[in-house]
Amino acid sequence: KVKETGKNNYELFMESMKRKIIDKLDLESDLRHAIEKEEFVLFYQPQIALATGEIIGVEALIRWEREGVGLVQPMEFIPAAEESSLIIPLGEWVLKTACKQNVKWIKSGIKPVLMAVNLSSKQFQQRNLVEMIERILDETGMDPTLLELEITESTAMQDIDFTIKVLKKLKEKGIRISLDDFGTGYSSLNYLKMLPIDSLKIDKSFVHDLTNSPSEETIAKSVISLAHKLNLLVVAEGVETKAQLELLKNHMCDKVQGYLLSKPVPPNEAEKLLRKAKSELEEFRGNF
Ligand code: C2E
Ligand code: MG
Ligand code: MG
Ligand code: MG
């Protein structure tokens, strides 16, 4: 084998390491330029209240319109942005863009809906996070009670005292907090009780398994009823089938988000969805 390639395993390993490091640096430098050139767009995915079938919010989800590549999904660049700290300017752009959009929609006569924005772990650890958010609310004229910040369960659990302190400050401004990807981390129920949050998003991996077996259903049912006992709203993400929707409805889940209702869509399409009265939401009607 060594003779064939002329290289031993060690050399091959080093080459692949080098390649990976170069790719990473390329990605970081491209990201840096993309931030300067504002090559990003926010897509919006509607959240529907199960009780009424109405859109009561949207989640802002970033995409990168990478030159010569096309639309790049967040999983391909958010980790690099996080590692290089570029997530700080990028996250600020996201928040500002989402707030501006929310204000613009309301000014154009659309009924106010919640705007959910994801915060990464590094963003959440920033000392000046609360000040930054206040400044953006000020600059954009965004109603803080329409802003819902999503932090993942694992971000929240990193340093529980710090988390509680920051969340309290945000809640004082009227901002809502949602615990994202719930079920993928390791939060003890005791901690959940301590967190000043408003809602809990059941991770899509759980929603996916929901209809697989009675035990999966039981778990979901218990999570929902526990959340309700703690006065939290429950959002299910990644709802793809009618069977999942029915089950979530039966177990009193509050909101749903998923491809069954709509994929994340560009601003103009989101606007069209928001303008539709409930009775006009043909594609939704059949599902409720
Ligand atoms: P997330 O916050 O948990 O967002 C939900 C993800 O599930 C989104 O993926 C959404 O497109 C996807 N999704 C929604 N419905 C369905 C469904 O029915 N089936 C399936 N299979 N997937 C569904 P997306 O947009 O690729 O984002 C992935 C993750 O990237 C997000 O997970 C979030 O952690 C992160 N992210 C996205 N935008 C931002 C951002 O602006 N800032 C930060 N910090 N992170 C972001
Ligand atoms: Mg995606
Ligand atoms: Mg999210
Ligand atoms: Mg999630």
GROMACS .gro file of C-alpha atoms and ligand atoms in nm:
model
  337
    1LYS     CA    1   0.000   0.000   0.000
    2VAL     CA    2   0.274   0.241   0.099
    3LYS     CA    3   0.458   0.167  -0.224
    4GLU     CA    4   0.150   0.227  -0.439
    5THR     CA    5   0.078   0.578  -0.314
    6GLY     CA    6   0.434   0.658  -0.219
    7LYS     CA    7   0.302   0.793   0.109
    8ASN     CA    8   0.254   0.634   0.446
    9ASN     CA    9  -0.050   0.671   0.668
   10TYR     CA   10   0.113   0.942   0.872
   11GLU     CA   11   0.180   1.153   0.564
   12LEU     CA   12  -0.174   1.101   0.437
   13PHE     CA   13  -0.309   1.196   0.776
   14MET     CA   14  -0.101   1.515   0.785
   15GLU     CA   15  -0.218   1.607   0.437
   16SER     CA   16  -0.580   1.567   0.528
   17MET     CA   17  -0.524   1.769   0.846
   18LYS     CA   18  -0.362   2.047   0.646
   19ARG     CA   19  -0.650   2.042   0.399
   20LYS     CA   20  -0.900   2.071   0.681
   21ILE     CA   21  -0.716   2.364   0.839
   22ILE     CA   22  -0.690   2.545   0.506
   23ASP     CA   23  -1.061   2.485   0.433
   24LYS     CA   24  -1.146   2.622   0.773
   25LEU     CA   25  -0.934   2.933   0.728
   26ASP     CA   26  -1.085   2.985   0.381
   27LEU     CA   27  -1.433   2.957   0.524
   28GLU     CA   28  -1.349   3.203   0.800
   29SER     CA   29  -1.200   3.457   0.565
   30ASP     CA   30  -1.494   3.420   0.324
   31LEU     CA   31  -1.730   3.467   0.618
   32ARG     CA   32  -1.546   3.780   0.724
   33HIS     CA   33  -1.589   3.929   0.377
   34ALA     CA   34  -1.948   3.811   0.356
   35ILE     CA   35  -2.025   4.002   0.674
   36GLU     CA   36  -1.873   4.319   0.528
   37LYS     CA   37  -2.065   4.272   0.204
   38GLU     CA   38  -2.384   4.166   0.386
   39GLU     CA   39  -2.427   3.850   0.182
   40PHE     CA   40  -2.677   3.708   0.429
   41VAL     CA   41  -3.052   3.682   0.424
   42LEU     CA   42  -3.303   3.586   0.687
   43PHE     CA   43  -3.569   3.334   0.600
   44TYR     CA   44  -3.878   3.313   0.817
   45GLN     CA   45  -4.067   3.004   0.925
   46PRO     CA   46  -4.420   3.050   1.060
   47GLN     CA   47  -4.527   2.924   1.401
   48ILE     CA   48  -4.892   2.828   1.430
   49ALA     CA   49  -5.111   2.827   1.742
   50LEU     CA   50  -5.280   2.487   1.754
   51ALA     CA   51  -5.591   2.622   1.925
   52THR     CA   52  -5.676   2.864   1.643
   53GLY     CA   53  -5.468   2.758   1.344
   54GLU     CA   54  -5.335   3.111   1.315
   55ILE     CA   55  -4.979   3.222   1.251
   56ILE     CA   56  -4.872   3.384   1.576
   57GLY     CA   57  -4.503   3.415   1.511
   58VAL     CA   58  -4.211   3.349   1.282
   59GLU     CA   59  -3.861   3.221   1.350
   60ALA     CA   60  -3.579   3.404   1.172
   61LEU     CA   61  -3.331   3.159   1.020
   62ILE     CA   62  -3.014   3.278   0.851
   63ARG     CA   63  -2.890   3.176   0.505
   64TRP     CA   64  -2.571   3.281   0.330
   65GLU     CA   65  -2.593   3.383  -0.034
   66ARG     CA   66  -2.236   3.282  -0.098
   67GLU     CA   67  -2.081   3.422  -0.413
   68GLY     CA   68  -2.039   3.153  -0.675
   69VAL     CA   69  -2.195   2.892  -0.449
   70GLY     CA   70  -2.558   2.983  -0.387
   71LEU     CA   71  -2.763   2.950  -0.075
   72VAL     CA   72  -2.564   2.804   0.215
   73GLN     CA   73  -2.747   2.656   0.516
   74PRO     CA   74  -2.658   2.770   0.870
   75MET     CA   75  -2.523   2.431   0.978
   76GLU     CA   76  -2.243   2.482   0.726
   77PHE     CA   77  -2.120   2.815   0.860
   78ILE     CA   78  -2.266   2.889   1.205
   79PRO     CA   79  -2.016   2.654   1.376
   80ALA     CA   80  -1.722   2.831   1.202
   81ALA     CA   81  -1.872   3.170   1.284
   82GLU     CA   82  -1.906   3.062   1.644
   83GLU     CA   83  -1.551   2.931   1.665
   84SER     CA   84  -1.398   3.242   1.509
   85SER     CA   85  -1.621   3.482   1.707
   86LEU     CA   86  -1.758   3.619   1.379
   87ILE     CA   87  -2.093   3.515   1.525
   88ILE     CA   88  -2.080   3.837   1.730
   89PRO     CA   89  -2.112   4.082   1.437
   90LEU     CA   90  -2.321   3.830   1.245
   91GLY     CA   91  -2.560   3.776   1.534
   92GLU     CA   92  -2.600   4.149   1.572
   93TRP     CA   93  -2.687   4.176   1.202
   94VAL     CA   94  -2.945   3.898   1.245
   95LEU     CA   95  -3.111   4.066   1.540
   96LYS     CA   96  -3.119   4.405   1.372
   97THR     CA   97  -3.254   4.266   1.045
   98ALA     CA   98  -3.524   4.063   1.220
   99CYS     CA   99  -3.635   4.361   1.430
  100LYS     CA  100  -3.644   4.591   1.127
  101GLN     CA  101  -3.852   4.334   0.940
  102ASN     CA  102  -4.099   4.300   1.226
  103VAL     CA  103  -4.144   4.678   1.248
  104LYS     CA  104  -4.178   4.707   0.870
  105TRP     CA  105  -4.449   4.439   0.857
  106ILE     CA  106  -4.649   4.605   1.133
  107LYS     CA  107  -4.618   4.948   0.967
  108SER     CA  108  -4.750   4.798   0.645
  109GLY     CA  109  -5.065   4.685   0.823
  110ILE     CA  110  -4.984   4.325   0.904
  111LYS     CA  111  -5.112   4.201   1.237
  112PRO     CA  112  -4.824   4.191   1.492
  113VAL     CA  113  -4.665   3.849   1.539
  114LEU     CA  114  -4.376   3.730   1.751
  115MET     CA  115  -4.029   3.740   1.602
  116ALA     CA  116  -3.813   3.454   1.727
  117VAL     CA  117  -3.436   3.501   1.695
  118ASN     CA  118  -3.169   3.242   1.774
  119LEU     CA  119  -2.880   3.335   2.002
  120SER     CA  120  -2.564   3.127   1.989
  121SER     CA  121  -2.375   3.022   2.297
  122LYS     CA  122  -2.092   3.270   2.243
  123GLN     CA  123  -2.338   3.553   2.187
  124PHE     CA  124  -2.513   3.463   2.506
  125GLN     CA  125  -2.185   3.476   2.701
  126GLN     CA  126  -2.106   3.830   2.578
  127ARG     CA  127  -2.081   4.077   2.862
  128ASN     CA  128  -2.262   4.350   2.669
  129LEU     CA  129  -2.542   4.130   2.530
  130VAL     CA  130  -2.824   4.307   2.712
  131GLU     CA  131  -2.693   4.651   2.613
  132MET     CA  132  -2.657   4.543   2.251
  133ILE     CA  133  -3.016   4.415   2.243
  134GLU     CA  134  -3.148   4.732   2.408
  135ARG     CA  135  -2.965   4.943   2.153
  136ILE     CA  136  -3.112   4.748   1.862
  137LEU     CA  137  -3.464   4.768   2.007
  138ASP     CA  138  -3.409   5.142   2.035
  139GLU     CA  139  -3.268   5.187   1.687
  140THR     CA  140  -3.536   4.982   1.515
  141GLY     CA  141  -3.837   5.075   1.726
  142MET     CA  142  -3.910   4.706   1.781
  143ASP     CA  143  -4.172   4.624   2.045
  144PRO     CA  144  -3.971   4.416   2.298
  145THR     CA  145  -4.278   4.210   2.386
  146LEU     CA  146  -4.281   4.077   2.029
  147LEU     CA  147  -3.920   3.963   2.048
  148GLU     CA  148  -3.857   3.604   2.150
  149LEU     CA  149  -3.496   3.502   2.198
  150GLU     CA  150  -3.416   3.133   2.153
  151ILE     CA  151  -3.129   2.984   2.345
  152THR     CA  152  -3.058   2.615   2.334
  153GLU     CA  153  -3.092   2.393   2.635
  154SER     CA  154  -2.715   2.330   2.631
  155THR     CA  155  -2.631   2.702   2.619
  156ALA     CA  156  -2.863   2.762   2.913
  157MET     CA  157  -2.707   2.483   3.119
  158GLN     CA  158  -2.343   2.592   3.075
  159ASP     CA  159  -2.353   2.820   3.377
  160ILE     CA  160  -2.695   2.819   3.531
  161ASP     CA  161  -2.641   3.117   3.764
  162PHE     CA  162  -2.513   3.332   3.482
  163THR     CA  163  -2.802   3.220   3.261
  164ILE     CA  164  -3.061   3.313   3.521
  165LYS     CA  165  -2.899   3.653   3.572
  166VAL     CA  166  -2.898   3.738   3.201
  167LEU     CA  167  -3.245   3.602   3.134
  168LYS     CA  168  -3.389   3.804   3.421
  169LYS     CA  169  -3.249   4.123   3.271
  170LEU     CA  170  -3.396   4.039   2.931
  171LYS     CA  171  -3.731   3.954   3.084
  172GLU     CA  172  -3.734   4.291   3.264
  173LYS     CA  173  -3.733   4.453   2.920
  174GLY     CA  174  -4.039   4.250   2.826
  175ILE     CA  175  -3.850   4.015   2.595
  176ARG     CA  176  -3.964   3.653   2.577
  177ILE     CA  177  -3.729   3.359   2.614
  178SER     CA  178  -3.764   3.022   2.456
  179LEU     CA  179  -3.556   2.712   2.531
  180ASP     CA  180  -3.458   2.565   2.194
  181ASP     CA  181  -3.373   2.203   2.106
  182PHE     CA  182  -3.525   2.082   2.431
  183GLY     CA  183  -3.452   1.718   2.500
  184THR     CA  184  -3.108   1.713   2.339
  185GLY     CA  185  -2.922   1.851   2.642
  186TYR     CA  186  -2.912   1.731   2.998
  187SER     CA  187  -3.111   1.978   3.199
  188SER     CA  188  -3.239   1.849   3.524
  189LEU     CA  189  -3.600   1.932   3.585
  190ASN     CA  190  -3.492   2.123   3.890
  191TYR     CA  191  -3.300   2.367   3.670
  192LEU     CA  192  -3.587   2.400   3.430
  193LYS     CA  193  -3.797   2.526   3.718
  194MET     CA  194  -3.535   2.790   3.802
  195LEU     CA  195  -3.508   2.937   3.453
  196PRO     CA  196  -3.714   3.250   3.383
  197ILE     CA  197  -3.834   3.133   3.043
  198ASP     CA  198  -4.166   3.149   2.859
  199SER     CA  199  -4.160   2.852   2.630
  200LEU     CA  200  -3.995   2.528   2.552
  201LYS     CA  201  -3.926   2.399   2.201
  202ILE     CA  202  -3.936   2.024   2.173
  203ASP     CA  203  -3.649   1.924   1.948
  204LYS     CA  204  -3.736   1.792   1.604
  205SER     CA  205  -3.567   1.459   1.673
  206PHE     CA  206  -3.839   1.389   1.932
  207VAL     CA  207  -4.115   1.509   1.707
  208HIS     CA  208  -3.979   1.283   1.436
  209ASP     CA  209  -4.000   0.976   1.662
  210LEU     CA  210  -4.333   1.075   1.809
  211THR     CA  211  -4.548   0.841   1.607
  212ASN     CA  212  -4.301   0.551   1.612
  213SER     CA  213  -4.407   0.391   1.935
  214PRO     CA  214  -4.643   0.438   2.231
  215SER     CA  215  -4.346   0.502   2.460
  216GLU     CA  216  -4.224   0.794   2.247
  217GLU     CA  217  -4.574   0.934   2.264
  218THR     CA  218  -4.577   0.897   2.641
  219ILE     CA  219  -4.251   1.090   2.670
  220ALA     CA  220  -4.386   1.375   2.459
  221LYS     CA  221  -4.708   1.380   2.656
  222SER     CA  222  -4.518   1.400   2.987
  223VAL     CA  223  -4.291   1.678   2.862
  224ILE     CA  224  -4.591   1.882   2.752
  225SER     CA  225  -4.779   1.837   3.078
  226LEU     CA  226  -4.468   1.907   3.284
  227ALA     CA  227  -4.404   2.226   3.086
  228HIS     CA  228  -4.761   2.334   3.143
  229LYS     CA  229  -4.725   2.273   3.515
  230LEU     CA  230  -4.426   2.507   3.505
  231ASN     CA  231  -4.639   2.763   3.318
  232LEU     CA  232  -4.444   2.725   2.997
  233LEU     CA  233  -4.583   2.720   2.646
  234VAL     CA  234  -4.477   2.426   2.435
  235VAL     CA  235  -4.367   2.457   2.075
  236ALA     CA  236  -4.302   2.149   1.864
  237GLU     CA  237  -4.046   2.198   1.588
  238GLY     CA  238  -3.998   1.984   1.280
  239VAL     CA  239  -4.362   1.883   1.239
  240GLU     CA  240  -4.372   1.707   0.905
  241THR     CA  241  -4.677   1.479   0.909
  242LYS     CA  242  -5.047   1.504   0.986
  243ALA     CA  243  -5.010   1.214   1.228
  244GLN     CA  244  -4.755   1.412   1.431
  245LEU     CA  245  -4.979   1.718   1.422
  246GLU     CA  246  -5.283   1.523   1.542
  247LEU     CA  247  -5.091   1.369   1.826
  248LEU     CA  248  -4.948   1.703   1.937
  249LYS     CA  249  -5.294   1.852   1.924
  250ASN     CA  250  -5.435   1.571   2.138
  251HIS     CA  251  -5.164   1.626   2.396
  252MET     CA  252  -5.234   2.000   2.413
  253CYS     CA  253  -4.911   2.124   2.256
  254ASP     CA  254  -4.947   2.501   2.211
  255LYS     CA  255  -4.764   2.583   1.889
  256VAL     CA  256  -4.616   2.400   1.595
  257GLN     CA  257  -4.351   2.478   1.341
  258GLY     CA  258  -4.250   2.250   1.055
  259TYR     CA  259  -4.245   2.164   0.688
  260LEU     CA  260  -4.605   2.038   0.706
  261LEU     CA  261  -4.712   2.400   0.746
  262SER     CA  262  -4.431   2.583   0.575
  263LYS     CA  263  -4.058   2.565   0.520
  264PRO     CA  264  -3.857   2.873   0.616
  265VAL     CA  265  -3.926   3.119   0.332
  266PRO     CA  266  -3.775   3.448   0.208
  267PRO     CA  267  -3.919   3.777   0.344
  268ASN     CA  268  -4.160   3.843   0.055
  269GLU     CA  269  -4.312   3.496   0.081
  270ALA     CA  270  -4.335   3.522   0.458
  271GLU     CA  271  -4.516   3.850   0.411
  272LYS     CA  272  -4.769   3.682   0.181
  273LEU     CA  273  -4.838   3.413   0.441
  274LEU     CA  274  -4.878   3.674   0.714
  275ARG     CA  275  -5.122   3.877   0.502
  276LYS     CA  276  -5.352   3.583   0.451
  277ALA     CA  277  -5.647   3.563   0.684
  278LYS     CA  278  -5.685   3.229   0.853
  279SER     CA  279  -5.971   3.136   0.625
  280GLU     CA  280  -5.748   3.201   0.325
  281LEU     CA  281  -5.472   2.973   0.439
  282GLU     CA  282  -5.593   2.701   0.207
  283GLU     CA  283  -5.289   2.486   0.246
  284PHE     CA  284  -5.322   2.497   0.624
  285ARG     CA  285  -5.695   2.450   0.643
  286GLY     CA  286  -5.683   2.084   0.558
  287ASN     CA  287  -5.440   2.026   0.838
  288PHE     CA  288  -5.649   2.162   1.121
  289C2E     P1  289  -3.309   2.571   1.516
  289C2E     O1  290  -3.306   2.704   1.580
  289C2E     O2  291  -3.349   2.456   1.602
  289C2E     O3  292  -3.405   2.588   1.392
  289C2E     C1  293  -3.489   2.487   1.343
  289C2E     C2  294  -3.430   2.419   1.223
  289C2E     O4  295  -3.518   2.314   1.184
  289C2E     C3  296  -3.416   2.508   1.100
  289C2E     O5  297  -3.302   2.463   1.027
  289C2E     C4  298  -3.541   2.475   1.022
  289C2E     O6  299  -3.530   2.503   0.883
  289C2E     C5  300  -3.550   2.328   1.048
  289C2E     N1  301  -3.685   2.276   1.029
  289C2E     C6  302  -3.802   2.340   1.047
  289C2E     N2  303  -3.906   2.260   1.022
  289C2E     C7  304  -3.854   2.140   0.987
  289C2E     C8  305  -3.913   2.014   0.952
  289C2E     O7  306  -4.033   1.996   0.945
  289C2E     N3  307  -3.826   1.912   0.924
  289C2E     C9  308  -3.691   1.929   0.931
  289C2E     N4  309  -3.613   1.824   0.903
  289C2E     N5  310  -3.632   2.047   0.966
  289C2E    C10  311  -3.714   2.150   0.993
  289C2E     P2  312  -3.196   2.565   0.966
  289C2E     O8  313  -3.265   2.688   0.916
  289C2E     O9  314  -3.110   2.489   0.874
  289C2E    O10  315  -3.114   2.609   1.094
  289C2E    C11  316  -3.041   2.513   1.166
  289C2E    C12  317  -2.989   2.571   1.295
  289C2E    O11  318  -2.894   2.674   1.269
  289C2E    C13  319  -3.095   2.635   1.381
  289C2E    O12  320  -3.165   2.535   1.452
  289C2E    C14  321  -3.009   2.722   1.469
  289C2E    O13  322  -2.949   2.646   1.571
  289C2E    C15  323  -2.902   2.766   1.373
  289C2E     N6  324  -2.935   2.900   1.322
  289C2E    C16  325  -3.014   2.934   1.218
  289C2E     N7  326  -3.021   3.067   1.204
  289C2E    C17  327  -2.946   3.119   1.303
  289C2E    C18  328  -2.912   3.251   1.344
  289C2E    O14  329  -2.957   3.353   1.288
  289C2E     N8  330  -2.829   3.265   1.452
  289C2E    C19  331  -2.780   3.156   1.520
  289C2E     N9  332  -2.699   3.177   1.624
  289C2E    N10  333  -2.810   3.031   1.484
  289C2E    C20  334  -2.891   3.012   1.379
  290MG      MG  335  -3.190   2.353   0.693
  291MG      MG  336  -3.436   2.803   1.695
  292MG      MG  337  -3.436   2.383   1.749
   0.00000   0.00000   0.00000
